[in-house]
XYZ file of C-alpha atoms in Angstrom:
614
model
C 0.113 -0.134 -0.062
C 1.433 3.394 -0.962
C 5.332 3.162 -0.305
C 4.997 0.105 2.414
C 5.202 -3.418 1.814
C 3.902 -6.119 4.024
C 6.183 -8.882 4.490
C 6.574 -11.854 6.905
C 9.539 -13.236 8.702
C 10.427 -16.682 9.893
C 11.602 -15.414 14.129
C 12.759 -19.070 14.295
C 11.934 -22.366 13.490
C 8.021 -22.200 14.716
C 7.435 -18.647 14.685
C 6.290 -16.577 11.751
C 5.779 -12.703 12.456
C 4.371 -9.788 10.017
C 5.850 -6.165 9.658
C 6.433 -3.784 6.920
C 9.126 -2.148 5.086
C 9.145 0.849 2.934
C 10.614 1.009 -0.632
C 14.232 1.117 0.500
C 13.992 -2.036 2.417
C 14.129 -0.391 5.969
C 11.599 -1.651 8.453
C 9.070 0.697 9.362
C 6.797 -1.735 11.547
C 8.822 -3.937 13.414
C 8.110 -7.735 13.125
C 5.691 -8.554 16.224
C 2.319 -9.470 14.589
C 0.688 -12.054 13.511
C -1.295 -10.504 10.670
C -1.202 -6.861 9.333
C -3.672 -5.274 6.428
C -3.504 -1.489 5.432
C -6.726 0.634 5.395
C -5.327 3.651 3.884
C -3.159 5.360 6.163
C -3.614 2.989 9.015
C -2.929 -0.651 9.746
C -5.096 -3.059 11.273
C -2.550 -5.808 13.136
C -3.589 -8.848 15.460
C -1.446 -10.545 17.953
C -2.101 -14.233 19.073
C -2.552 -14.503 22.639
C -2.737 -17.959 23.912
C -6.139 -18.885 21.889
C -7.092 -15.708 21.417
C -6.955 -12.941 18.606
C -6.380 -9.651 19.666
C -6.584 -6.740 17.169
C -5.214 -3.103 17.710
C -5.100 -0.299 15.226
C -1.916 1.745 14.393
C -0.453 4.214 11.505
C 2.433 3.047 8.988
C 5.173 4.305 11.485
C 3.685 1.816 14.181
C 2.256 4.491 16.401
C -0.411 3.046 18.277
C -3.881 4.553 17.675
C -6.095 1.767 19.289
C -4.160 -0.750 21.640
C -4.029 -4.336 20.700
C -6.711 -5.740 23.029
C -10.133 -5.751 21.199
C -11.808 -8.930 19.249
C -11.977 -7.234 15.964
C -11.534 -3.878 14.099
C -13.476 -3.231 10.651
C -13.053 -0.274 8.766
C -16.682 1.008 7.779
C -15.796 4.078 5.370
C -13.068 6.888 5.521
C -11.917 7.929 8.858
C -14.073 5.510 10.844
C -13.548 2.051 12.445
C -15.663 -0.014 14.275
C -14.098 -1.559 17.114
C -15.589 -5.130 19.147
C -14.669 -6.016 22.760
C -14.890 -9.319 23.946
C -18.118 -9.066 25.363
C -19.299 -8.692 21.752
C -20.379 -5.023 21.982
C -19.288 -2.478 19.253
C -17.963 1.402 19.484
C -17.254 3.911 16.891
C -13.629 5.271 16.620
C -11.911 8.084 14.738
C -8.339 7.272 12.733
C -7.299 9.420 15.386
C -8.585 6.698 18.225
C -10.768 9.342 19.105
C -13.952 7.243 20.483
C -17.061 8.489 18.779
C -19.264 6.190 20.918
C -19.667 4.106 23.677
C -19.444 0.288 23.318
C -23.056 -0.214 23.263
C -23.886 -1.161 19.843
C -24.329 -4.797 18.724
C -23.682 -4.407 14.923
C -22.822 -1.434 12.455
C -22.957 -1.303 8.824
C -20.809 0.820 6.211
C -21.140 4.637 5.926
C -23.354 5.442 3.285
C -24.441 9.173 2.809
C -22.267 9.586 5.884
C -25.031 7.513 7.787
C -24.628 4.181 9.003
C -27.322 1.659 10.125
C -26.728 0.119 13.748
C -28.605 -2.549 15.656
C -29.476 -3.182 18.980
C -30.311 -6.591 19.098
C -32.513 -7.146 16.097
C -34.176 -3.425 15.862
C -32.477 -1.064 13.532
C -31.531 2.628 13.898
C -29.289 5.252 12.504
C -26.002 6.997 13.267
C -24.306 9.443 11.877
C -20.029 9.666 11.482
C -20.346 11.902 14.487
C -22.106 9.318 16.763
C -24.976 11.068 16.916
C -28.260 9.003 16.907
C -30.416 10.085 13.897
C -32.824 7.410 14.374
C -33.115 5.223 17.622
C -33.396 1.532 17.212
C -36.916 0.772 16.965
C -37.378 -0.788 13.243
C -36.871 -3.968 11.932
C -35.084 -2.800 8.638
C -33.830 0.404 7.361
C -32.194 1.388 3.785
C -30.473 4.563 3.408
C -31.972 6.353 0.503
C -30.282 9.825 0.825
C -28.374 11.917 3.611
C -32.012 12.816 4.692
C -34.183 10.339 3.687
C -34.587 6.551 4.722
C -36.833 3.841 3.827
C -38.121 1.648 7.107
C -40.201 -1.066 8.068
C -41.467 -2.463 11.118
C -41.301 -6.150 12.288
C -44.382 -8.087 11.318
C -46.864 -8.129 13.835
C -48.442 -11.133 15.314
C -51.963 -10.866 17.537
C -53.430 -13.207 19.472
C -57.232 -13.518 19.246
C -59.994 -15.290 20.956
C -63.056 -16.974 19.382
C -64.885 -14.030 19.071
C -61.565 -12.348 17.370
C -60.758 -10.191 20.357
C -57.181 -9.517 20.594
C -55.785 -11.123 23.522
C -51.914 -10.040 23.085
C -49.675 -9.265 20.360
C -45.773 -9.350 19.619
C -43.337 -8.374 17.016
C -41.715 -11.167 15.073
C -40.684 -12.548 11.657
C -42.206 -16.021 12.511
C -44.152 -17.337 15.402
C -44.729 -21.276 15.619
C -46.515 -23.183 17.523
C -44.746 -25.538 20.121
C -46.856 -26.761 22.777
C -50.198 -25.544 24.457
C -48.563 -23.244 26.651
C -45.505 -21.848 24.349
C -44.572 -20.783 21.107
C -41.127 -20.628 19.527
C -40.473 -16.691 18.255
C -37.824 -15.867 15.324
C -36.368 -12.598 14.642
C -33.892 -11.699 12.272
C -32.358 -15.424 12.342
C -32.717 -15.616 16.106
C -34.995 -17.548 18.366
C -36.901 -17.366 21.703
C -39.935 -18.419 23.282
C -42.735 -16.790 24.431
C -46.010 -18.563 26.427
C -49.367 -18.397 24.814
C -50.225 -14.859 26.068
C -47.232 -14.147 23.756
C -45.436 -12.457 26.728
C -41.222 -12.968 26.466
C -39.984 -16.176 28.292
C -36.752 -16.836 26.417
C -34.858 -13.980 25.093
C -33.897 -13.671 21.232
C -30.707 -15.365 21.540
C -30.861 -18.543 20.178
C -29.744 -20.149 16.622
C -32.330 -22.814 16.804
C -35.136 -23.952 19.508
C -37.029 -26.785 19.513
C -39.607 -27.138 22.130
C -40.190 -30.797 23.717
C -42.911 -32.050 25.853
C -42.655 -32.257 29.551
C -41.471 -28.147 29.658
C -38.155 -29.296 27.772
C -36.305 -27.659 25.234
C -33.884 -28.507 22.864
C -31.442 -25.311 22.143
C -28.347 -24.497 19.598
C -26.403 -21.696 20.356
C -22.771 -21.205 18.720
C -22.860 -24.282 16.650
C -23.429 -26.552 20.055
C -26.894 -28.249 21.289
C -28.013 -28.519 24.775
C -31.375 -29.590 26.708
C -32.790 -27.125 29.144
C -36.051 -27.029 31.131
C -38.342 -24.382 29.945
C -37.553 -22.277 33.226
C -34.234 -22.023 31.412
C -32.385 -24.513 34.136
C -30.008 -26.840 32.617
C -30.343 -30.287 31.982
C -27.459 -31.048 29.526
C -25.180 -27.887 29.112
C -24.588 -26.584 25.420
C -21.403 -29.169 24.633
C -23.110 -31.242 22.219
C -23.068 -31.573 18.383
C -26.375 -33.362 18.075
C -29.603 -34.326 20.806
C -31.991 -36.980 20.196
C -34.973 -36.938 22.629
C -37.464 -40.098 22.579
C -39.572 -40.921 25.594
C -37.202 -40.418 28.894
C -34.097 -41.194 26.972
C -31.481 -38.688 25.134
C -29.019 -39.826 23.138
C -26.004 -37.068 22.708
C -23.728 -36.747 20.087
C -20.217 -35.015 20.422
C -17.512 -34.911 17.727
C -13.715 -34.973 18.311
C -10.632 -35.593 16.058
C -12.858 -36.566 13.225
C -14.623 -39.211 15.590
C -18.073 -39.294 16.593
C -19.390 -40.519 19.977
C -22.766 -41.033 21.145
C -23.816 -41.083 24.911
C -27.517 -42.214 26.398
C -28.581 -39.983 29.599
C -32.048 -39.752 30.702
C -34.023 -36.263 30.670
C -32.852 -35.555 34.312
C -29.192 -35.505 32.517
C -27.738 -38.475 34.153
C -25.525 -40.571 32.015
C -26.477 -43.857 31.620
C -24.158 -45.674 28.944
C -20.650 -46.680 30.663
C -19.036 -46.008 27.211
C -19.552 -44.297 23.835
C -20.775 -45.500 20.760
C -20.611 -44.816 17.171
C -24.311 -45.054 16.812
C -27.037 -45.349 19.430
C -30.350 -46.179 17.172
C -34.058 -45.412 18.668
C -34.964 -47.610 21.741
C -37.673 -50.313 20.295
C -39.121 -51.505 23.215
C -36.513 -53.778 24.678
C -33.111 -51.714 24.021
C -31.505 -49.489 22.126
C -29.491 -50.856 19.057
C -25.828 -49.783 18.965
C -22.798 -49.848 17.221
C -19.276 -50.108 18.025
C -16.332 -50.401 15.827
C -18.493 -51.405 13.109
C -20.291 -53.891 14.943
C -23.824 -54.039 16.159
C -24.803 -55.035 19.955
C -27.259 -53.477 22.199
C -27.823 -51.568 25.407
C -30.935 -51.500 27.921
C -32.637 -48.751 29.612
C -30.242 -48.469 32.249
C -27.286 -48.126 30.065
C -25.977 -51.719 30.141
C -24.566 -53.314 27.031
C -26.470 -56.628 27.141
C -26.153 -57.564 23.567
C -21.816 -57.450 22.469
C -21.283 -55.410 19.543
C -20.121 -58.557 17.478
C -23.192 -58.649 14.908
C -22.977 -57.427 11.351
C -26.889 -56.278 11.969
C -29.784 -56.655 14.205
C -33.161 -57.547 12.300
C -35.857 -57.837 14.483
C -36.930 -57.909 17.927
C -40.000 -59.845 19.651
C -40.553 -60.595 23.312
C -36.989 -61.823 24.589
C -35.884 -62.910 21.125
C -33.674 -60.880 18.655
C -32.973 -62.370 15.056
C -29.444 -61.212 14.067
C -27.091 -61.620 11.097
C -23.639 -62.593 12.346
C -21.111 -63.595 9.649
C -23.520 -63.372 6.762
C -25.821 -65.913 8.699
C -29.285 -65.777 10.261
C -29.812 -66.626 13.969
C -31.685 -65.936 16.816
C -30.226 -64.791 20.135
C -32.102 -64.120 23.440
C -32.139 -60.243 24.653
C -29.292 -61.766 27.268
C -27.011 -62.308 24.596
C -27.795 -65.976 24.543
C -27.992 -68.364 21.348
C -31.626 -69.848 20.784
C -30.833 -70.745 16.989
C -27.559 -70.726 15.959
C -26.584 -68.943 12.827
C -27.538 -70.748 9.772
C -28.209 -69.893 6.071
C -31.863 -69.419 6.017
C -33.647 -66.394 6.557
C -35.853 -65.758 9.794
C -39.060 -63.813 10.944
C -40.205 -63.439 14.458
C -43.420 -63.955 15.438
C -45.123 -63.307 18.739
C -44.815 -65.548 21.782
C -41.062 -66.767 20.784
C -42.409 -68.324 17.665
C -40.606 -67.582 14.142
C -41.025 -68.160 10.592
C -37.997 -70.102 8.706
C -37.976 -69.554 4.997
C -36.068 -72.256 3.081
C -36.573 -72.297 -0.687
C -40.101 -72.046 -1.506
C -40.905 -73.767 2.000
C -42.151 -71.439 5.237
C -42.031 -73.315 7.918
C -43.556 -72.206 11.550
C -41.443 -73.176 14.358
C -41.475 -72.635 18.196
C -38.574 -71.237 20.345
C -37.004 -74.829 20.610
C -37.380 -75.281 16.862
C -39.744 -77.610 16.517
C -41.902 -77.580 13.703
C -45.560 -76.321 13.677
C -46.574 -75.932 10.245
C -45.344 -75.688 6.712
C -46.450 -74.140 3.717
C -45.580 -73.195 0.106
C -48.568 -71.360 -0.256
C -49.032 -67.209 -0.085
C -49.712 -66.018 3.342
C -50.557 -62.794 5.291
C -48.874 -62.342 8.972
C -51.356 -61.168 11.960
C -50.743 -60.731 15.576
C -51.991 -63.982 16.828
C -52.153 -66.091 13.721
C -51.450 -66.603 10.079
C -53.717 -66.352 7.459
C -52.939 -68.775 4.238
C -54.201 -68.349 1.290
C -54.288 -71.236 -1.352
C -54.326 -70.960 -5.380
C -57.993 -71.520 -5.242
C -58.824 -68.924 -3.266
C -59.370 -70.996 0.170
C -58.743 -69.298 2.923
C -57.077 -70.700 6.231
C -56.685 -69.177 9.797
C -53.779 -71.079 11.407
C -52.881 -70.527 14.981
C -49.045 -69.860 16.020
C -49.420 -73.417 17.637
C -49.703 -74.873 13.811
C -53.715 -75.583 14.224
C -56.437 -74.477 11.828
C -58.742 -72.487 13.398
C -60.921 -71.696 10.414
C -61.282 -72.436 6.872
C -63.253 -70.663 4.189
C -63.622 -72.330 1.169
C -63.385 -70.266 -2.239
C -66.556 -69.437 -3.911
C -66.521 -70.779 -7.467
C -67.346 -67.407 -9.301
C -68.634 -67.369 -13.059
C -65.910 -64.929 -13.978
C -63.016 -63.105 -12.750
C -63.222 -61.357 -9.574
C -63.250 -57.412 -9.896
C -63.730 -56.320 -6.283
C -64.729 -56.684 -2.850
C -68.407 -57.538 -1.825
C -70.690 -54.289 -1.193
C -74.314 -54.429 -0.288
C -74.400 -58.006 -1.131
C -73.065 -57.943 -4.494
C -69.610 -58.770 -5.644
C -68.404 -57.345 -9.460
C -67.019 -59.853 -11.829
C -65.593 -59.605 -15.406
C -66.222 -62.555 -18.013
C -65.753 -62.607 -21.737
C -64.664 -58.688 -21.577
C -67.793 -57.349 -19.527
C -68.905 -56.761 -16.145
C -71.820 -57.930 -13.848
C -72.487 -59.122 -10.682
C -72.781 -62.228 -8.416
C -74.245 -62.523 -4.663
C -72.052 -63.703 -1.564
C -73.183 -67.728 -2.904
C -71.490 -66.783 -6.388
C -75.071 -66.890 -8.286
C -75.236 -64.602 -11.102
C -77.532 -61.662 -10.078
C -76.596 -59.246 -12.906
C -75.626 -60.386 -16.428
C -72.510 -59.403 -17.501
C -73.064 -56.833 -19.973
C -71.678 -53.467 -18.911
C -68.279 -52.001 -20.003
C -67.423 -51.106 -16.304
C -69.261 -51.196 -12.786
C -68.541 -49.450 -9.231
C -69.565 -50.983 -6.046
C -73.084 -50.876 -4.723
C -73.951 -47.972 -2.534
C -77.117 -46.844 -1.234
C -78.813 -49.520 -3.286
C -77.440 -48.166 -6.798
C -74.099 -48.559 -8.925
C -72.332 -46.960 -11.438
C -72.410 -48.584 -15.028
C -70.845 -47.691 -18.121
C -72.686 -48.080 -21.233
C -72.148 -47.333 -25.056
C -69.003 -45.249 -23.308
C -71.113 -43.353 -20.880
C -71.891 -43.586 -17.044
C -75.320 -43.850 -15.397
C -76.563 -45.816 -12.633
C -78.820 -49.349 -12.086
C -80.340 -50.637 -9.190
C -80.143 -54.209 -7.399
C -82.895 -55.353 -10.093
C -80.545 -54.229 -13.005
C -82.761 -51.640 -13.804
C -81.430 -48.473 -15.219
C -82.565 -45.533 -13.167
C -80.252 -42.706 -13.997
C -79.313 -43.126 -17.747
C -75.750 -43.362 -18.809
C -75.044 -39.578 -19.778
C -72.052 -39.089 -17.838
C -68.233 -38.919 -18.512
C -67.710 -40.376 -15.076
C -69.805 -41.328 -12.089
C -68.831 -41.807 -8.470
C -70.423 -43.758 -5.840
C -73.528 -42.288 -3.923
C -73.110 -41.184 -0.611
C -75.643 -39.349 1.893
C -77.846 -39.716 -1.104
C -75.361 -37.760 -3.136
C -73.037 -38.652 -5.985
C -70.305 -36.564 -8.335
C -70.322 -37.007 -11.893
C -69.122 -34.902 -14.924
C -69.860 -34.407 -18.360
C -67.778 -32.740 -20.834
C -64.725 -32.263 -18.148
C -67.183 -30.385 -15.614
C -68.347 -31.808 -12.674
C -71.423 -31.471 -10.504
C -73.719 -33.647 -8.330
C -76.774 -35.503 -8.593
C -79.325 -36.916 -6.020
C -80.973 -40.749 -5.919
C -83.252 -39.510 -8.572
C -80.787 -38.263 -10.932
C -81.847 -34.524 -10.307
C -78.506 -32.256 -10.986
C -78.365 -30.733 -7.463
C -75.375 -28.689 -8.230
C -74.575 -27.485 -11.823
C -72.106 -29.415 -13.929
C -69.657 -26.672 -14.366
C -67.013 -26.978 -11.470
C -63.463 -28.033 -12.449
C -63.300 -30.293 -9.404
C -65.599 -31.086 -6.320
C -63.810 -32.643 -3.072
C -66.045 -34.028 -0.465
C -65.701 -32.431 3.259
C -66.953 -33.594 6.340
C -70.613 -32.644 7.604
C -71.759 -33.012 3.986
C -70.065 -30.100 2.725
C -67.996 -29.966 -0.901
C -65.106 -28.024 -1.591
C -65.853 -26.468 -5.264
C -63.139 -25.313 -7.784
C -63.491 -23.041 -10.558
C -60.716 -21.694 -12.841
C -58.429 -22.795 -10.028
C -60.542 -20.737 -7.219
C -62.178 -22.532 -4.280
C -65.892 -22.033 -3.095
C -68.083 -23.850 -0.902
C -71.353 -25.889 -1.422
C -73.752 -28.290 0.737
C -75.113 -31.641 -0.062
C -78.793 -29.692 -1.119
C -76.748 -28.065 -3.982
C -76.529 -24.466 -2.460
C -73.582 -22.541 -3.075
C -72.391 -21.174 0.415
C -69.429 -19.399 -0.859
C -68.759 -18.558 -4.703
C -65.464 -20.069 -6.121
C -63.439 -16.906 -5.553
C -60.524 -17.846 -3.360
C -57.173 -19.169 -3.814
C -57.980 -21.481 -1.006
C -60.880 -22.385 1.724
C -60.487 -24.390 4.748
C -63.660 -25.338 7.143
C -62.887 -24.694 10.524
C -66.006 -25.837 12.776
C -68.585 -23.008 11.451
C -66.176 -21.232 10.017
C -64.251 -20.628 6.748
C -60.543 -19.848 6.441
C -59.819 -18.112 3.012
C -57.244 -16.857 1.215
C -57.183 -14.122 -1.326
C -54.680 -12.239 -3.126
C -52.202 -14.019 -0.722
C -54.073 -12.610 2.030
C -55.969 -14.342 4.874
C -59.472 -13.888 6.498
C -62.220 -15.763 8.213
C -65.816 -15.938 6.770
C -69.006 -17.527 8.076
C -70.502 -20.387 6.683
C -72.520 -18.239 4.345
C -69.514 -16.065 2.968
C -70.083 -13.105 5.548
C -66.660 -11.437 6.752
C -65.546 -12.125 10.395
C -61.958 -11.356 9.954
C -60.825 -9.205 7.260
C -58.593 -10.230 4.280
C -55.605 -8.609 5.263
C -53.173 -11.101 7.100
C -50.189 -12.833 6.045
C -51.089 -15.843 7.693
C -53.582 -17.130 10.134
C -52.972 -19.931 12.553
C -56.042 -21.661 14.375
C -55.537 -23.170 17.786
C -57.852 -25.728 18.356
C -57.128 -26.530 21.968
C -58.413 -22.845 22.966
C -60.260 -21.890 19.912
C -57.845 -18.965 19.671
C -56.579 -17.683 15.935
C -53.082 -16.561 15.491
C -52.728 -14.072 12.964
C -49.943 -12.339 10.976
C -49.847 -8.855 9.536
C -46.927 -7.748 7.589
C -45.414 -4.545 7.943
C -45.072 -2.290 5.069
C -42.306 -0.024 3.986
C -42.525 3.752 4.590
C -40.425 6.802 3.734
C -38.992 8.347 6.757
C -36.955 11.901 6.584
C -34.379 12.513 8.929
C -34.619 16.144 10.606
C -31.758 18.075 11.728
């Protein structure tokens, strides 16, 4: 810089220091520093003191301007420096070393139009080069437009409203997320805190991440480390972990050091349970925690005792007091006390209840007890239930087999005069024969001849059928009740069915009368016999009588009891079921809290122009 050159010099075999020489090679800044950077006629210098880096400011002839004892020094425009002490506070300093402000600033920007933006927590204000506060820190964001004009925006406003939309409390935040019945996580400028359900502050906005847990516990992250605390801010596990996993009354903590990952097991009182560290501690499975050490799997119990040694390729399944394991590529069964019940062998194993298991060998499956005695075997398909197997023979016959190998029941297959289409409904079973569809009864007797191109299930005495490319409805006597004139037809529910024609949907009743005109792009059934209707991507609401309650003019629509949450032009509001306004459509978000029947609403703050007065 100018007529000065930054150079480094080996003081000894272990130490390199920086200094500066002029163009004649004369040392003008001695080799005392661990770093130097030039900024005009000043140099920021750094000295390492133990594990700490300390900064100062000198001129180019090594005269001290600011002593070397600060955490950081940053140039922020001509003739001004931001000096940060080790408490994290910043003061403004001139290039002559005159303190323009005290150490009261959290952050400060570069000067623009002789003004700089300062931060007090998440709130922003404006200071001039002489240290005079022009705008007190009270805004969420500030832009400097000119020496006498600013663009400012306050933080978004969150309001807690009761069931009658009366305000209970409000708070300023970027985000507010519901955590438990009593507490919310609040976020401003990337920092998180906690407020109670009245939006009163409980934890300050100083954490990188907060996770609210049941039982008034909180996982927090700060400066890259994670800890577990109670909601009253007392410590369970300190901020020394790289990761924490809470499951029921247990906590798994990860600490990394030297490229090694070490997991430990704790309880939710912060007491360490495991006597040694593991590469992995997996979720508790009701019997133990699977753990991995030196590449092999074992298990520790809820008290941290290693009950299965870490010698297995993997732990496959657990049931009652047994565990299936993979050991050197072979399948075996061990007790949870690490005793062999079935020595490893090549056939795969599936544990069942009451210490029974299935062993697969080629196409055969054997049901065995805990002593290895074969109780039943089959090569048919089957399903496994809690206390029995359901075997399905090739002809459709079903057999229930107990875990003791006894046949509990047998249901012979029905000889259907065609291919089964779907399950029985209202006494009718759909079948297909020779490319046409019809119905038989539970005994396999033909009830409706195979003469339709497609069919649906019977509901409320009618079924949809397809004939000559169109859909209509017939009754149980094979009489056409509603003529096949529709492009599609759905099942009846509460005397109403959804049909379509030319890509537009509507509703008909059991008499075939169109109670909701076929003009909608989609119709979705909701609880309480309501229907969400969509037209040109906009949502509305209709009832089962076909009456339009709310015209389709909203981007989204959600029914909440007898109220309707709507979105229009990216703003939320609340209407009655008849479409009358209860809460104006002006909010950035609305969250319904069903426990207390409250509403949490967010109102976005707008940018405004502010004049600076001398």
